Short mmCIF file of N, CA and C in Angstrom, two decimals:
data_model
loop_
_atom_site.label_atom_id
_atom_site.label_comp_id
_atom_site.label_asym_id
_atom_site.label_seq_id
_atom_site.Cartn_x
_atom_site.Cartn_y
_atom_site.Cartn_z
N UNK Q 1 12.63 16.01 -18.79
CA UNK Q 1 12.33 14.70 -18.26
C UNK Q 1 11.61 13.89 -19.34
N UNK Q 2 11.75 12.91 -19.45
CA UNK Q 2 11.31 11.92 -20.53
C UNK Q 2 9.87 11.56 -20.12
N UNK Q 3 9.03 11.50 -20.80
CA UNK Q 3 7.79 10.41 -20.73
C UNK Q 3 7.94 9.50 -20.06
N UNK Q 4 7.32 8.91 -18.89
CA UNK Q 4 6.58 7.41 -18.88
C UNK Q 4 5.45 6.77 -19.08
N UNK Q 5 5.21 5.79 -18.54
CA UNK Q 5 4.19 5.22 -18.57
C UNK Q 5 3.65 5.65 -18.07
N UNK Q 6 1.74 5.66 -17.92
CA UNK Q 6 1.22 5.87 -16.44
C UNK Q 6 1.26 4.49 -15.76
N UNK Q 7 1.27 4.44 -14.66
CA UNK Q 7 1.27 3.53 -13.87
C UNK Q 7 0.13 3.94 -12.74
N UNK Q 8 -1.19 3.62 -12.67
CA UNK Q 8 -2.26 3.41 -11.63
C UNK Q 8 -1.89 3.00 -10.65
N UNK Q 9 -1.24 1.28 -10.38
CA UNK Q 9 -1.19 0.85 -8.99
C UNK Q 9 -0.32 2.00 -8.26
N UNK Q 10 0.59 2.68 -8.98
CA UNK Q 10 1.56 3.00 -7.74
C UNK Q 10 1.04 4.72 -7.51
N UNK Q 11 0.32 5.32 -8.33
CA UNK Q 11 -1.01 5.89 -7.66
C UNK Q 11 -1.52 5.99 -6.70
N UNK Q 12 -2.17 4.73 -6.91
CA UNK Q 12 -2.77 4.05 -5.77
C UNK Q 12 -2.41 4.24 -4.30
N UNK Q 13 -1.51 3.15 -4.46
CA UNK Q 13 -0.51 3.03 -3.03
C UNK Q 13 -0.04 4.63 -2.35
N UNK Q 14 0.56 5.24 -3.47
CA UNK Q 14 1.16 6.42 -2.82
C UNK Q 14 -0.21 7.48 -2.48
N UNK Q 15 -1.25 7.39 -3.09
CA UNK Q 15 -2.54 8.41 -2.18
C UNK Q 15 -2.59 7.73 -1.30
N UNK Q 16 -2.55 6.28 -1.05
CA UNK Q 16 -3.49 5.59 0.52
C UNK Q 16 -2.28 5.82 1.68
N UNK Q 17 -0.91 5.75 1.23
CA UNK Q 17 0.13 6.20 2.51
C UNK Q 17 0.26 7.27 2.44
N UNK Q 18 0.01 8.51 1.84
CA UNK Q 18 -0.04 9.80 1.95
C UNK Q 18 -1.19 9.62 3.05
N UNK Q 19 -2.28 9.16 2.84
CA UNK Q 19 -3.74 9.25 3.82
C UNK Q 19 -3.30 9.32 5.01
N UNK Q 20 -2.52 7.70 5.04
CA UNK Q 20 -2.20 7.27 6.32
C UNK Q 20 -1.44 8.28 7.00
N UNK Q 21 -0.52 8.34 6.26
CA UNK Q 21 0.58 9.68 6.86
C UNK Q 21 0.04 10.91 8.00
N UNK Q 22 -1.02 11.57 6.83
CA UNK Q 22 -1.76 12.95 7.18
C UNK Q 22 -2.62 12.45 8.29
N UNK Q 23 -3.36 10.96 8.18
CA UNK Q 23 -4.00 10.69 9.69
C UNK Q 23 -3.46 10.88 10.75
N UNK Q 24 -1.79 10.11 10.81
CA UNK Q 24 -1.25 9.97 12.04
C UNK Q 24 -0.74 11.44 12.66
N UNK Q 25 -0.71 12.48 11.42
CA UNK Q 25 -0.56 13.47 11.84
C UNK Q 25 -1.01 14.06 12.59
N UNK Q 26 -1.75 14.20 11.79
CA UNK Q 26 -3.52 14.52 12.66
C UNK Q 26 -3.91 14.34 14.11
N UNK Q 27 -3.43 12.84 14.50
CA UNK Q 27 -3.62 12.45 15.53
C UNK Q 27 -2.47 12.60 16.34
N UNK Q 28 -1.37 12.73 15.95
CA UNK Q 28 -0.28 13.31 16.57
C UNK Q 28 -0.19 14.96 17.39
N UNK Q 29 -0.91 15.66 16.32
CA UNK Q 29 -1.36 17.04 16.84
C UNK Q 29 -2.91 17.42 17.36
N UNK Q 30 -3.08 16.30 17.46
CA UNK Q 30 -4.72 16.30 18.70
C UNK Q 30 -5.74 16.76 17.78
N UNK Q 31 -5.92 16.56 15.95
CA UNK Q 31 -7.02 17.58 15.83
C UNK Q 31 -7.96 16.09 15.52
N UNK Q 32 -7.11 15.09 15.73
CA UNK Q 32 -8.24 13.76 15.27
C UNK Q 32 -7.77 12.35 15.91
N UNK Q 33 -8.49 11.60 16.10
CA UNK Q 33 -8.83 10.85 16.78
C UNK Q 33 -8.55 9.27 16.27
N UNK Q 34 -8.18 8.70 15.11
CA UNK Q 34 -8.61 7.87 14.31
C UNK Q 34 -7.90 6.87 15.14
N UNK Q 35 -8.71 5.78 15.09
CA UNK Q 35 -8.36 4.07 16.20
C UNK Q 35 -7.44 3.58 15.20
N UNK Q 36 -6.67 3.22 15.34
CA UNK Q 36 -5.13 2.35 14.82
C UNK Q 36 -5.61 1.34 13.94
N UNK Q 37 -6.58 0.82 14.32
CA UNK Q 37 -7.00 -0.50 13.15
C UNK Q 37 -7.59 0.12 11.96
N UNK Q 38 -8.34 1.12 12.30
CA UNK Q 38 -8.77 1.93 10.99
C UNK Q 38 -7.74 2.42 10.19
N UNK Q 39 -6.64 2.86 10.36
CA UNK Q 39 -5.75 3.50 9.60
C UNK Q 39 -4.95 1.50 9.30
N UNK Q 40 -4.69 1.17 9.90
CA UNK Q 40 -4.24 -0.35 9.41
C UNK Q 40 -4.66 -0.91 8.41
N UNK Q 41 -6.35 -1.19 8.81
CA UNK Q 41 -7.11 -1.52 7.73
C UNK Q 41 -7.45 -0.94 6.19
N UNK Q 42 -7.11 0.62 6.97
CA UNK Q 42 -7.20 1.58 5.00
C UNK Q 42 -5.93 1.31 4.67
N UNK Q 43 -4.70 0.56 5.22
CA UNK Q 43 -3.03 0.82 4.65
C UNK Q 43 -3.23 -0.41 3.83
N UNK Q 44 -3.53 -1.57 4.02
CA UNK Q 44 -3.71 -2.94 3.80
C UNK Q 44 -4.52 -2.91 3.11
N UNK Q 45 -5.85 -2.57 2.86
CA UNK Q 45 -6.99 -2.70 1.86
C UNK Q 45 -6.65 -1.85 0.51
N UNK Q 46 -5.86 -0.30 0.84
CA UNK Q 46 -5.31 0.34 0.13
C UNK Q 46 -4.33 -0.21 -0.94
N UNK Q 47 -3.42 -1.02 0.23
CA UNK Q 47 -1.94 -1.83 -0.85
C UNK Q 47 -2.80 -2.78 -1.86
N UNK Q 48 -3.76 -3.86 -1.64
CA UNK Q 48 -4.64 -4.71 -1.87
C UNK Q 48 -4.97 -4.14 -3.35
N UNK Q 49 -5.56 -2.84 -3.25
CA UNK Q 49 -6.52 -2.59 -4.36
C UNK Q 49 -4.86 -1.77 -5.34
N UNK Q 50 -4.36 -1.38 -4.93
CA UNK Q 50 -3.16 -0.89 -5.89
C UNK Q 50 -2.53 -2.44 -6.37
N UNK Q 51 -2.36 -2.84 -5.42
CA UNK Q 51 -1.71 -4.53 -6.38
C UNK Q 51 -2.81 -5.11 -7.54
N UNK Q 52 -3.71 -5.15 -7.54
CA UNK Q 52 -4.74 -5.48 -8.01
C UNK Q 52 -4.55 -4.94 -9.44
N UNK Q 53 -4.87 -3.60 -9.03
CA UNK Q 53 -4.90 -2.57 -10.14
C UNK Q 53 -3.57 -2.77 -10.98
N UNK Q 54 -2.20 -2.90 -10.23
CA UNK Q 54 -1.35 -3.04 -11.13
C UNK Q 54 -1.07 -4.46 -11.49
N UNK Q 55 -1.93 -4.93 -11.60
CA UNK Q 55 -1.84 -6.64 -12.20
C UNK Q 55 -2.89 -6.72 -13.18
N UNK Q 56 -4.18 -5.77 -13.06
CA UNK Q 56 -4.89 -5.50 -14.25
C UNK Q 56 -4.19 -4.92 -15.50
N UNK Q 57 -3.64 -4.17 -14.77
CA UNK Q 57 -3.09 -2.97 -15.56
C UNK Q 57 -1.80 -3.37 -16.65
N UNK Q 58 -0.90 -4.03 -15.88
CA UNK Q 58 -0.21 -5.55 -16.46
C UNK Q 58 -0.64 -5.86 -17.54
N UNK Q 59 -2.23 -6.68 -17.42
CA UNK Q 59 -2.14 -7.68 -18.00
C UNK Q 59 -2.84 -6.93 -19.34
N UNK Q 60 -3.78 -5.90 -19.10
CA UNK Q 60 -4.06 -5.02 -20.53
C UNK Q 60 -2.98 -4.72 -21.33
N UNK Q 61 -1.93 -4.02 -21.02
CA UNK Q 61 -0.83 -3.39 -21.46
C UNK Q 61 -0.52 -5.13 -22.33
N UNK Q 62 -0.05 -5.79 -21.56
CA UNK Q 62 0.92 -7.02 -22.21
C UNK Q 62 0.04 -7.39 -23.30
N UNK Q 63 -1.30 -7.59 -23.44
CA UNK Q 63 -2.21 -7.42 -24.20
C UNK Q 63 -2.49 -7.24 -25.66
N UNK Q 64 -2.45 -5.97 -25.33
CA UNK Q 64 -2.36 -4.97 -26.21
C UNK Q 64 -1.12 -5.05 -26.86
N UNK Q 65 0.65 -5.37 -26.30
CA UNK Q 65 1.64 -5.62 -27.04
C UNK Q 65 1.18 -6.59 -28.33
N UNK Q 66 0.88 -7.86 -27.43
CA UNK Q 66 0.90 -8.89 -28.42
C UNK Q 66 0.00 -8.33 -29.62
N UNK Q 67 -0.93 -7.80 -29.64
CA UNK Q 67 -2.10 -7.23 -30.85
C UNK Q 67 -1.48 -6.61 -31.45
N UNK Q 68 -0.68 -5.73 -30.87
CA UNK Q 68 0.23 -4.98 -31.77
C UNK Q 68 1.06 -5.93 -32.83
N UNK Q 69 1.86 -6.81 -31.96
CA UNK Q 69 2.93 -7.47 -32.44
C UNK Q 69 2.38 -8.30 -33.71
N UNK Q 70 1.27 -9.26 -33.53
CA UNK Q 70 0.63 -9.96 -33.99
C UNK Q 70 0.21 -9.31 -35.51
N UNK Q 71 -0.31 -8.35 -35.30
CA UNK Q 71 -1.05 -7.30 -36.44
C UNK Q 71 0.22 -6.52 -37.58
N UNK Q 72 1.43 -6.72 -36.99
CA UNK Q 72 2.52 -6.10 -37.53
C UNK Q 72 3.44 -6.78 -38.31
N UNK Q 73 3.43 -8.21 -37.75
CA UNK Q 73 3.69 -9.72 -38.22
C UNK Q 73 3.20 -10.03 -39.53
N UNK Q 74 1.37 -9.80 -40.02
CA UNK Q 74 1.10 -10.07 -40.68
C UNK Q 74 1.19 -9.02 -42.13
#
């Protein structure tokens, strides 16, 4: 398999719907209890902070191209 990038946001996202997942499980097989808005609110705050992250993450990387590019130019 070839190298990629790392990629954080999608990290991100995929631990907080794994969470969600294993909650509803959880609550599907009676060992937990969790109120629907709570698991809503961690799915949504979750996506939030992975978009975030991959728009930081973006904008370092693109960054860092140009420095490269710039520095290679001269």
């Amino acid at each position: 398999m070839r190298r990629h990038e790392f990629q954080p946001g999608r990290l991100i996202a995929g631990l907080v719907l794994t969470a969600a997942g294993v909650l509803y499980l959880l609550g599907a097989a009676g060992e937990a209890d969790p109120p629907w808005f709570f698991v809503l609110m961690m799915t949504a705050g979750g996506l939030a902070f992975a978009a975030v992250t991959g728009l930081v993450t973006y904008a370092v990387r693109r960054d860092r191209r140009e420095r490269i590019r710039e520095s290679s130019e001269r």
